[in-house]
XYZ file of C-alpha atoms in Angstrom:
313
model
C -20.236 14.055 5.875
C -18.642 14.634 3.936
C -15.011 15.971 2.031
C -13.938 19.051 3.153
C -11.245 19.641 0.426
C -12.550 21.168 -2.630
C -10.469 18.626 -5.451
C -9.540 15.381 -4.977
C -5.854 15.775 -7.260
C -3.689 13.175 -5.407
C -3.625 10.698 -2.308
C 0.216 12.631 -1.400
C -1.180 14.739 1.483
C -4.572 13.209 2.462
C -5.229 12.490 5.708
C -5.750 8.587 6.785
C -9.375 9.574 7.804
C -10.668 10.751 4.667
C -9.622 7.294 2.974
C -10.887 5.615 5.691
C -13.726 7.683 5.490
C -14.362 7.371 1.518
C -13.582 2.949 1.704
C -16.145 2.776 4.217
C -18.774 4.933 1.873
C -17.522 3.372 -0.817
C -18.178 -0.290 0.935
C -22.230 0.458 1.424
C -23.211 1.934 -2.071
C -21.978 -1.038 -3.138
C -24.887 -2.927 -2.026
C -26.889 -0.914 -4.692
C -24.637 -2.520 -7.588
C -26.146 -5.405 -6.766
C -30.308 -4.216 -7.204
C -32.630 -5.098 -9.395
C -33.019 -1.207 -10.375
C -29.582 0.666 -9.432
C -30.232 3.024 -8.920
C -30.652 6.504 -5.602
C -31.855 9.660 -5.849
C -29.225 11.323 -3.526
C -27.713 13.654 -6.404
C -30.328 14.559 -7.601
C -29.770 17.416 -9.359
C -26.247 17.926 -9.025
C -24.825 18.402 -12.664
C -21.142 15.319 -13.353
C -18.618 16.591 -16.777
C -15.871 13.949 -17.504
C -13.175 15.809 -19.426
C -11.208 13.177 -20.557
C -8.094 14.486 -22.611
C -7.129 10.202 -23.198
C -8.249 7.259 -24.158
C -10.233 5.087 -21.430
C -12.898 2.757 -20.964
C -12.797 1.556 -17.256
C -11.842 5.436 -15.643
C -14.803 6.849 -17.644
C -17.067 4.159 -17.990
C -16.924 3.767 -14.342
C -17.104 7.661 -13.608
C -20.049 7.456 -15.636
C -22.057 4.983 -14.364
C -21.178 5.802 -10.423
C -22.980 9.522 -11.498
C -26.275 7.867 -12.704
C -26.873 5.248 -9.711
C -25.999 7.993 -7.348
C -28.738 10.193 -9.884
C -26.615 12.566 -11.545
C -27.074 14.530 -14.942
C -23.336 13.135 -16.164
C -22.439 14.711 -19.257
C -18.845 13.363 -21.062
C -17.639 15.893 -23.044
C -15.163 14.584 -25.872
C -12.439 16.674 -26.414
C -11.150 14.887 -30.027
C -15.508 17.065 -31.078
C -14.571 19.968 -28.480
C -13.550 23.624 -28.747
C -9.807 22.374 -27.466
C -9.032 21.576 -31.333
C -9.775 24.904 -31.989
C -7.481 26.166 -29.379
C -9.435 26.571 -26.490
C -7.022 26.150 -22.728
C -8.060 24.020 -20.577
C -9.037 27.031 -18.412
C -10.853 28.935 -20.493
C -12.333 25.485 -20.410
C -13.126 25.425 -17.428
C -14.604 28.363 -17.585
C -17.311 27.763 -20.220
C -18.084 24.603 -17.921
C -18.056 26.986 -14.479
C -20.787 28.172 -16.817
C -22.892 25.923 -17.221
C -23.362 24.888 -13.526
C -21.367 22.177 -13.494
C -20.971 21.149 -9.959
C -18.180 17.563 -10.616
C -15.894 17.870 -13.406
C -13.726 14.669 -13.798
C -10.994 15.388 -15.726
C -8.161 13.112 -16.955
C -4.504 14.419 -18.941
C -1.482 13.801 -20.284
C 0.063 16.981 -18.882
C 0.834 16.315 -14.783
C -0.589 19.090 -12.761
C -3.588 19.960 -15.046
C -6.525 18.922 -12.571
C -4.393 21.453 -10.527
C -4.384 24.054 -12.748
C -8.216 23.448 -13.219
C -8.937 23.188 -9.797
C -7.380 26.422 -9.303
C -9.200 28.553 -11.826
C -12.935 27.072 -11.060
C -15.549 26.691 -8.790
C -16.583 23.579 -9.364
C -15.085 20.056 -7.902
C -12.199 18.367 -9.553
C -11.161 14.963 -9.071
C -8.299 13.738 -10.919
C -8.871 10.507 -13.359
C -4.931 10.814 -14.018
C -3.044 12.666 -14.858
C 0.766 11.826 -16.764
C 2.898 10.701 -14.684
C 1.696 11.632 -11.386
C -1.064 10.681 -10.131
C -4.735 8.675 -10.307
C -6.315 8.916 -7.166
C -9.379 6.719 -7.191
C -7.459 3.972 -9.044
C -5.481 3.259 -5.086
C -8.268 3.855 -4.022
C -10.068 1.436 -5.598
C -7.440 -0.977 -5.118
C -7.651 -0.224 -0.942
C -11.149 -1.031 -0.777
C -10.556 -4.615 -2.795
C -7.714 -5.160 0.193
C -9.508 -4.421 2.702
C -12.865 -6.399 1.316
C -10.705 -9.533 0.579
C -7.564 -9.117 3.355
C -10.041 -7.782 6.279
C -7.179 -5.112 6.730
C -4.356 -2.764 5.103
C -2.000 -1.499 7.742
C 1.097 -3.915 7.579
C -0.186 -6.053 4.995
C 2.906 -6.159 2.254
C 1.987 -4.644 -1.620
C 4.764 -5.790 -3.894
C 4.266 -3.478 -6.864
C 5.856 -4.659 -9.575
C 6.534 -2.923 -13.557
C 7.347 -0.185 -14.634
C 6.960 2.264 -12.132
C 8.894 5.132 -13.622
C 5.626 5.875 -15.952
C 3.251 4.741 -13.629
C 0.559 6.777 -12.264
C -1.255 3.744 -10.900
C 2.373 2.866 -8.783
C 2.315 6.649 -7.457
C -1.299 6.865 -6.177
C -1.081 3.228 -4.372
C 2.589 4.074 -2.812
C 1.552 7.022 -0.837
C -2.384 5.621 -0.026
C -0.682 2.566 1.300
C 2.464 3.995 3.357
C -0.603 6.537 4.482
C -2.989 3.580 5.219
C 0.274 1.820 6.770
C 1.271 -0.756 4.761
C 4.451 -1.977 3.550
C 5.242 -1.098 -0.046
C 8.218 -2.809 -1.926
C 8.667 -1.107 -5.497
C 10.231 -3.251 -7.678
C 11.508 -2.948 -11.600
C 13.683 -2.861 -13.952
C 16.774 -0.377 -12.792
C 16.015 2.040 -15.764
C 11.824 1.909 -14.636
C 12.424 3.559 -11.183
C 11.708 6.993 -10.513
C 14.051 8.992 -8.489
C 11.255 10.774 -6.868
C 9.696 8.145 -5.122
C 13.196 6.908 -3.835
C 14.450 10.023 -2.480
C 10.479 10.353 -0.954
C 11.945 6.836 1.129
C 9.983 4.491 -1.393
C 11.801 0.734 -0.306
C 13.206 -0.337 -4.061
C 13.599 -3.782 -4.547
C 14.571 -4.421 -8.456
C 14.543 -8.476 -7.962
C 11.039 -10.105 -7.844
C 11.405 -12.804 -6.190
C 12.413 -11.192 -2.804
C 9.973 -8.197 -3.724
C 7.302 -11.686 -3.885
C 8.523 -13.112 -1.232
C 5.763 -13.822 1.628
C 3.799 -10.154 -0.234
C 0.001 -10.627 0.747
C -0.495 -8.274 -2.352
C 0.898 -8.814 -5.623
C 0.407 -6.309 -7.733
C 1.706 -5.823 -11.789
C 1.918 -2.862 -14.062
C 0.780 -2.407 -17.402
C 3.766 -3.413 -19.138
C 3.512 0.336 -21.697
C 4.430 -1.672 -25.359
C 5.198 2.078 -26.807
C 8.281 3.199 -24.228
C 10.177 -0.568 -25.695
C 11.268 2.593 -28.647
C 13.379 3.841 -25.901
C 15.743 1.220 -25.468
C 14.309 1.073 -21.850
C 14.746 -2.663 -21.416
C 16.504 -4.752 -23.846
C 13.657 -6.695 -24.403
C 9.783 -8.091 -24.057
C 10.918 -11.547 -23.287
C 13.018 -10.257 -21.624
C 11.341 -8.440 -18.664
C 8.939 -11.395 -18.790
C 11.189 -13.412 -17.347
C 13.287 -11.102 -14.973
C 9.497 -9.259 -14.297
C 6.888 -11.340 -15.279
C 3.949 -13.028 -12.420
C 4.254 -17.051 -13.134
C 2.733 -19.764 -11.197
C 6.137 -20.239 -9.812
C 6.375 -17.242 -8.522
C 3.369 -15.989 -7.200
C 4.019 -19.295 -5.034
C 6.946 -17.204 -2.563
C 3.768 -15.336 -2.385
C 1.461 -15.598 1.144
C -0.354 -18.695 0.423
C -3.490 -16.485 0.375
C -1.674 -13.489 -2.024
C -3.759 -10.605 -4.111
C -3.100 -10.886 -7.618
C -4.154 -7.769 -9.190
C -3.462 -5.304 -12.087
C -4.656 -2.492 -12.697
C -5.815 -2.852 -16.732
C -5.586 -3.570 -19.190
C -3.634 -5.934 -19.610
C -0.534 -7.478 -21.634
C -1.415 -11.509 -21.034
C 1.850 -14.090 -21.875
C 4.451 -10.415 -20.921
C 3.787 -9.260 -17.276
C 1.510 -11.529 -16.326
C 0.619 -15.137 -17.120
C -3.046 -16.044 -18.654
C -3.475 -18.816 -15.670
C -2.482 -16.495 -12.495
C -3.911 -13.309 -14.277
C -7.495 -16.682 -14.555
C -6.422 -17.987 -10.691
C -8.587 -18.020 -7.832
C -6.374 -15.275 -6.296
C -6.883 -12.559 -8.914
C -9.595 -10.117 -7.950
C -9.031 -8.012 -11.319
C -12.451 -8.224 -12.123
C -13.580 -6.923 -8.271
C -10.831 -4.474 -9.276
C -13.786 -2.886 -11.687
C -16.285 -3.265 -9.861
C -14.927 -1.455 -6.913
C -13.927 0.869 -9.125
C -17.588 1.635 -9.742
C -18.388 1.754 -6.130
C -15.124 3.616 -5.149
C -16.039 7.004 -7.415
C -20.206 6.869 -6.001
C -18.255 7.189 -2.818
C -16.038 9.910 -3.877
C -19.802 11.257 -5.871
C -21.497 11.818 -2.909
C -19.070 12.654 -0.515
C -17.698 15.629 -2.965
C -21.805 16.074 -3.901
C -23.629 16.808 -1.256
C -22.006 20.310 -0.830
C -19.558 20.730 2.432
C -19.934 24.052 3.813
C -15.283 24.162 4.241
C -14.638 23.892 0.356
C -11.060 25.941 1.105
C -8.216 22.508 0.320
C -7.101 20.946 -2.127
C -6.033 17.419 -2.622
Protein backbone atom coordinates (compact mmCIF):
# COMPACT_ATOMS: atom_id res chain seq x y z
CA UNK A 1 0.00 0.00 0.00
CA UNK A 2 1.25 3.49 -0.79
CA UNK A 3 0.14 7.07 -1.21
CA UNK A 4 -1.72 7.42 -4.49
CA UNK A 5 -1.03 11.14 -4.92
CA UNK A 6 2.22 11.83 -6.73
CA UNK A 7 3.49 14.58 -4.41
CA UNK A 8 3.08 15.81 -0.84
CA UNK A 9 2.95 19.59 -1.08
CA UNK A 10 0.82 20.39 1.97
CA UNK A 11 -1.91 19.06 4.24
CA UNK A 12 -4.73 21.39 3.20
CA UNK A 13 -6.21 18.83 0.78
CA UNK A 14 -4.91 15.59 2.30
CA UNK A 15 -7.62 13.24 3.58
CA UNK A 16 -8.01 11.83 7.06
CA UNK A 17 -7.40 8.33 5.67
CA UNK A 18 -4.10 9.39 4.13
CA UNK A 19 -2.92 11.04 7.36
CA UNK A 20 -3.91 7.93 9.34
CA UNK A 21 -1.95 5.73 6.92
CA UNK A 22 1.17 7.87 7.27
CA UNK A 23 0.94 7.94 11.08
CA UNK A 24 0.34 4.19 11.33
CA UNK A 25 3.27 3.49 9.03
CA UNK A 26 5.54 5.86 10.96
CA UNK A 27 4.56 4.26 14.25
CA UNK A 28 5.57 0.83 12.97
CA UNK A 29 8.81 2.03 11.32
CA UNK A 30 9.96 3.88 14.44
CA UNK A 31 11.12 0.52 15.83
CA UNK A 32 13.94 0.46 13.28
CA UNK A 33 15.57 3.41 15.04
CA UNK A 34 15.97 1.37 18.22
CA UNK A 35 17.90 -1.44 16.54
CA UNK A 36 21.66 -1.83 16.81
CA UNK A 37 21.83 -1.85 13.02
CA UNK A 38 19.41 0.82 11.79
CA UNK A 39 18.99 -0.48 8.27
CA UNK A 40 16.28 -2.17 6.23
CA UNK A 41 16.47 -2.90 2.47
CA UNK A 42 13.01 -1.50 1.70
CA UNK A 43 14.08 1.30 -0.67
CA UNK A 44 17.22 -0.24 -2.09
CA UNK A 45 17.73 1.09 -5.61
CA UNK A 46 15.62 4.21 -5.05
CA UNK A 47 17.26 7.64 -5.33
CA UNK A 48 16.32 10.47 -2.98
CA UNK A 49 17.68 14.01 -3.37
CA UNK A 50 17.35 16.80 -0.78
CA UNK A 51 17.21 20.24 -2.40
CA UNK A 52 17.34 22.96 0.27
CA UNK A 53 17.36 26.62 -0.71
CA UNK A 54 17.10 27.60 2.98
CA UNK A 55 19.17 26.56 6.03
CA UNK A 56 17.93 23.53 7.97
CA UNK A 57 19.26 21.19 10.62
CA UNK A 58 16.42 18.97 11.85
CA UNK A 59 14.39 18.57 8.67
CA UNK A 60 17.26 18.03 6.26
CA UNK A 61 19.17 15.65 8.54
CA UNK A 62 16.08 13.61 9.41
CA UNK A 63 15.12 13.20 5.74
CA UNK A 64 18.66 12.09 4.91
CA UNK A 65 18.78 9.66 7.85
CA UNK A 66 15.32 8.35 6.93
CA UNK A 67 16.55 7.59 3.42
CA UNK A 68 19.70 5.88 4.68
CA UNK A 69 17.78 3.79 7.22
CA UNK A 70 15.56 2.57 4.36
CA UNK A 71 18.65 1.82 2.16
CA UNK A 72 17.80 4.49 -0.44
CA UNK A 73 20.61 6.17 -2.31
CA UNK A 74 20.53 9.69 -0.88
CA UNK A 75 22.16 12.80 -2.27
CA UNK A 76 22.18 16.30 -0.83
CA UNK A 77 22.31 19.13 -3.34
CA UNK A 78 23.93 22.20 -1.81
CA UNK A 79 22.38 25.19 -3.54
CA UNK A 80 25.30 27.45 -2.58
CA UNK A 81 27.70 25.33 -4.66
CA UNK A 82 25.30 24.25 -7.41
CA UNK A 83 24.50 25.74 -10.80
CA UNK A 84 21.75 27.79 -9.13
CA UNK A 85 24.38 30.41 -8.29
CA UNK A 86 25.11 30.57 -12.02
CA UNK A 87 21.50 31.41 -12.76
CA UNK A 88 19.95 27.96 -13.25
CA UNK A 89 16.18 28.08 -12.73
CA UNK A 90 14.23 25.79 -10.42
CA UNK A 91 12.57 24.14 -13.42
CA UNK A 92 15.93 23.45 -15.07
CA UNK A 93 17.27 22.02 -11.81
CA UNK A 94 14.24 19.71 -11.74
CA UNK A 95 14.84 18.61 -15.34
CA UNK A 96 18.47 17.87 -14.49
CA UNK A 97 17.45 15.72 -11.50
CA UNK A 98 14.88 13.89 -13.65
CA UNK A 99 17.60 13.20 -16.21
CA UNK A 100 19.63 11.61 -13.41
CA UNK A 101 16.76 9.17 -12.69
CA UNK A 102 15.88 10.69 -9.32
CA UNK A 103 12.85 9.06 -7.68
CA UNK A 104 12.01 11.52 -4.89
CA UNK A 105 13.01 15.17 -4.42
CA UNK A 106 12.65 16.86 -1.03
CA UNK A 107 12.64 20.63 -1.39
CA UNK A 108 12.74 23.56 1.00
CA UNK A 109 12.39 27.01 -0.54
CA UNK A 110 11.80 30.56 0.65
CA UNK A 111 9.12 31.10 -2.00
CA UNK A 112 5.64 29.75 -1.31
CA UNK A 113 4.58 27.51 -4.19
CA UNK A 114 8.09 26.52 -5.30
CA UNK A 115 7.53 22.80 -4.50
CA UNK A 116 4.25 22.89 -6.48
CA UNK A 117 6.03 24.41 -9.47
CA UNK A 118 8.74 21.76 -9.28
CA UNK A 119 6.17 18.96 -8.95
CA UNK A 120 4.37 20.08 -12.11
CA UNK A 121 7.54 19.88 -14.18
CA UNK A 122 9.14 16.72 -12.74
CA UNK A 123 8.50 13.04 -13.21
CA UNK A 124 10.01 12.43 -9.77
CA UNK A 125 7.83 12.68 -6.69
CA UNK A 126 8.20 15.88 -4.69
CA UNK A 127 7.92 16.34 -0.93
CA UNK A 128 7.60 19.84 0.50
CA UNK A 129 10.04 20.39 3.36
CA UNK A 130 8.81 23.94 3.90
CA UNK A 131 7.96 26.69 1.41
CA UNK A 132 7.86 30.32 2.49
CA UNK A 133 4.92 31.03 4.79
CA UNK A 134 2.83 28.34 3.06
CA UNK A 135 3.20 24.87 4.60
CA UNK A 136 5.55 22.41 6.29
CA UNK A 137 3.54 19.18 6.09
CA UNK A 138 6.06 16.73 7.57
CA UNK A 139 6.43 18.86 10.70
CA UNK A 140 2.68 18.73 11.28
CA UNK A 141 2.65 14.97 10.67
CA UNK A 142 5.37 14.36 13.26
CA UNK A 143 3.52 16.63 15.68
CA UNK A 144 0.34 14.59 15.21
CA UNK A 145 2.25 11.33 15.64
CA UNK A 146 3.66 12.62 18.95
CA UNK A 147 0.19 13.62 20.16
CA UNK A 148 -1.32 10.28 19.23
CA UNK A 149 1.45 8.28 20.91
CA UNK A 150 1.10 10.19 24.16
CA UNK A 151 -2.63 10.95 24.31
CA UNK A 152 -3.96 7.98 22.34
CA UNK A 153 -5.96 10.07 19.88
CA UNK A 154 -6.13 13.33 17.95
CA UNK A 155 -9.88 13.72 17.51
CA UNK A 156 -11.38 15.92 20.22
CA UNK A 157 -8.08 17.26 21.55
CA UNK A 158 -7.80 20.98 22.27
CA UNK A 159 -4.55 22.16 20.68
CA UNK A 160 -3.38 25.71 21.38
CA UNK A 161 -0.84 27.02 18.87
CA UNK A 162 0.77 30.18 20.20
CA UNK A 163 3.09 32.74 18.65
CA UNK A 164 3.91 34.19 15.24
CA UNK A 165 1.10 32.49 13.33
CA UNK A 166 1.36 34.80 10.31
CA UNK A 167 4.89 33.76 9.35
CA UNK A 168 4.60 30.12 10.45
CA UNK A 169 4.27 27.38 7.86
CA UNK A 170 4.24 24.97 10.82
CA UNK A 171 1.09 26.61 12.19
CA UNK A 172 -0.64 26.40 8.81
CA UNK A 173 0.12 22.73 8.25
CA UNK A 174 -0.89 21.88 11.81
CA UNK A 175 -4.14 23.82 11.43
CA UNK A 176 -5.10 21.93 8.27
CA UNK A 177 -3.92 18.53 9.49
CA UNK A 178 -5.32 18.71 13.02
CA UNK A 179 -8.66 20.10 11.80
CA UNK A 180 -8.93 17.24 9.30
CA UNK A 181 -8.26 14.79 12.13
CA UNK A 182 -11.01 16.29 14.30
CA UNK A 183 -8.97 18.31 16.81
CA UNK A 184 -10.13 21.65 18.22
CA UNK A 185 -7.40 24.07 17.15
CA UNK A 186 -6.99 27.47 18.81
CA UNK A 187 -4.56 29.97 17.30
CA UNK A 188 -3.16 32.63 19.62
CA UNK A 189 -0.78 35.54 19.12
CA UNK A 190 -0.55 39.31 18.84
CA UNK A 191 -3.15 40.79 16.44
CA UNK A 192 -0.34 41.86 14.07
CA UNK A 193 0.78 38.22 13.76
CA UNK A 194 -2.61 36.62 12.99
CA UNK A 195 -2.98 35.85 9.25
CA UNK A 196 -6.16 36.74 7.39
CA UNK A 197 -6.18 33.57 5.30
CA UNK A 198 -6.65 31.29 8.29
CA UNK A 199 -9.24 33.64 9.78
CA UNK A 200 -11.22 33.39 6.55
CA UNK A 201 -10.83 29.60 6.68
CA UNK A 202 -12.71 29.57 9.97
CA UNK A 203 -9.79 29.25 12.38
CA UNK A 204 -10.57 29.95 16.01
CA UNK A 205 -8.50 33.00 16.98
CA UNK A 206 -7.85 33.95 20.63
CA UNK A 207 -5.71 36.98 21.49
CA UNK A 208 -5.43 36.23 25.23
CA UNK A 209 -2.95 33.43 25.89
CA UNK A 210 -4.49 32.42 29.24
CA UNK A 211 -7.79 31.79 27.46
CA UNK A 212 -6.06 29.85 24.67
CA UNK A 213 -4.13 27.58 27.04
CA UNK A 214 -7.01 26.95 29.46
CA UNK A 215 -7.94 23.23 29.46
CA UNK A 216 -5.69 22.56 26.47
CA UNK A 217 -4.44 19.02 25.82
CA UNK A 218 -1.50 20.33 23.80
CA UNK A 219 0.31 23.67 23.95
CA UNK A 220 2.43 24.22 20.86
CA UNK A 221 4.78 27.20 21.03
CA UNK A 222 6.18 28.76 17.86
CA UNK A 223 9.59 30.35 17.50
CA UNK A 224 9.66 34.12 17.82
CA UNK A 225 11.25 35.09 14.53
CA UNK A 226 13.54 37.76 15.92
CA UNK A 227 14.41 38.98 12.44
CA UNK A 228 10.81 40.17 12.12
CA UNK A 229 11.15 42.39 15.20
CA UNK A 230 12.79 44.98 12.96
CA UNK A 231 9.45 45.41 11.23
CA UNK A 232 7.81 46.54 14.47
CA UNK A 233 5.15 43.82 14.52
CA UNK A 234 5.22 43.79 18.33
CA UNK A 235 6.57 46.42 20.76
CA UNK A 236 9.47 44.50 22.34
CA UNK A 237 10.79 41.02 23.06
CA UNK A 238 10.19 41.58 26.77
CA UNK A 239 6.55 42.55 26.25
CA UNK A 240 6.00 39.66 23.84
CA UNK A 241 7.37 37.21 26.41
CA UNK A 242 5.16 38.73 29.10
CA UNK A 243 1.96 38.28 27.10
CA UNK A 244 2.73 35.26 24.90
CA UNK A 245 5.50 33.32 26.64
CA UNK A 246 4.86 29.90 28.17
CA UNK A 247 5.85 29.58 31.81
CA UNK A 248 4.89 27.39 34.76
CA UNK A 249 1.99 29.61 35.78
CA UNK A 250 0.45 29.62 32.31
CA UNK A 251 0.94 25.90 31.79
CA UNK A 252 -0.98 25.23 35.01
CA UNK A 253 -4.10 26.49 33.21
CA UNK A 254 -3.88 23.59 30.74
CA UNK A 255 -4.88 20.03 31.57
CA UNK A 256 -2.66 18.25 34.08
CA UNK A 257 -1.14 15.94 31.47
CA UNK A 258 -0.94 18.55 28.68
CA UNK A 259 1.90 18.15 26.21
CA UNK A 260 4.32 20.99 25.53
CA UNK A 261 5.56 21.10 21.94
CA UNK A 262 7.87 23.30 19.89
CA UNK A 263 9.07 22.82 16.29
CA UNK A 264 12.51 24.25 17.14
CA UNK A 265 14.84 25.94 17.31
CA UNK A 266 13.71 27.47 20.61
CA UNK A 267 14.36 30.94 21.96
CA UNK A 268 14.58 29.98 25.62
CA UNK A 269 13.35 32.68 27.93
CA UNK A 270 11.30 34.35 25.20
CA UNK A 271 8.51 32.08 23.92
CA UNK A 272 9.21 29.36 26.50
CA UNK A 273 11.05 29.19 29.81
CA UNK A 274 13.81 26.63 30.23
CA UNK A 275 12.10 24.86 33.13
CA UNK A 276 9.06 24.17 30.91
CA UNK A 277 11.14 23.24 27.85
CA UNK A 278 12.98 20.65 29.96
CA UNK A 279 9.98 19.48 32.02
CA UNK A 280 8.35 16.05 31.99
CA UNK A 281 5.46 17.51 29.98
CA UNK A 282 7.78 18.59 27.20
CA UNK A 283 7.98 16.23 24.21
CA UNK A 284 10.24 18.45 22.13
CA UNK A 285 13.05 15.90 21.82
CA UNK A 286 10.56 13.17 20.97
CA UNK A 287 9.22 15.36 18.17
CA UNK A 288 12.69 15.23 16.61
CA UNK A 289 12.76 11.42 16.89
CA UNK A 290 9.28 11.14 15.40
CA UNK A 291 10.41 13.40 12.58
CA UNK A 292 12.71 10.67 11.33
CA UNK A 293 9.95 8.05 11.65
CA UNK A 294 7.42 10.16 9.73
CA UNK A 295 9.90 10.87 6.96
CA UNK A 296 10.77 7.17 6.76
CA UNK A 297 7.06 6.46 6.38
CA UNK A 298 6.67 9.00 3.59
CA UNK A 299 9.69 7.72 1.67
CA UNK A 300 8.35 4.19 2.05
CA UNK A 301 4.80 5.06 0.97
CA UNK A 302 5.89 7.33 -1.88
CA UNK A 303 8.84 5.24 -3.02
CA UNK A 304 6.85 2.06 -3.47
CA UNK A 305 6.01 2.64 -7.13
CA UNK A 306 2.29 3.27 -6.73
CA UNK A 307 0.57 3.09 -10.10
CA UNK A 308 -1.99 5.89 -9.66
CA UNK A 309 0.23 8.96 -9.33
CA UNK A 310 -2.03 11.53 -10.88
CA UNK A 311 -2.89 13.74 -7.92
CA UNK A 312 -0.89 16.23 -5.86
CA UNK A 313 -1.64 17.78 -2.49
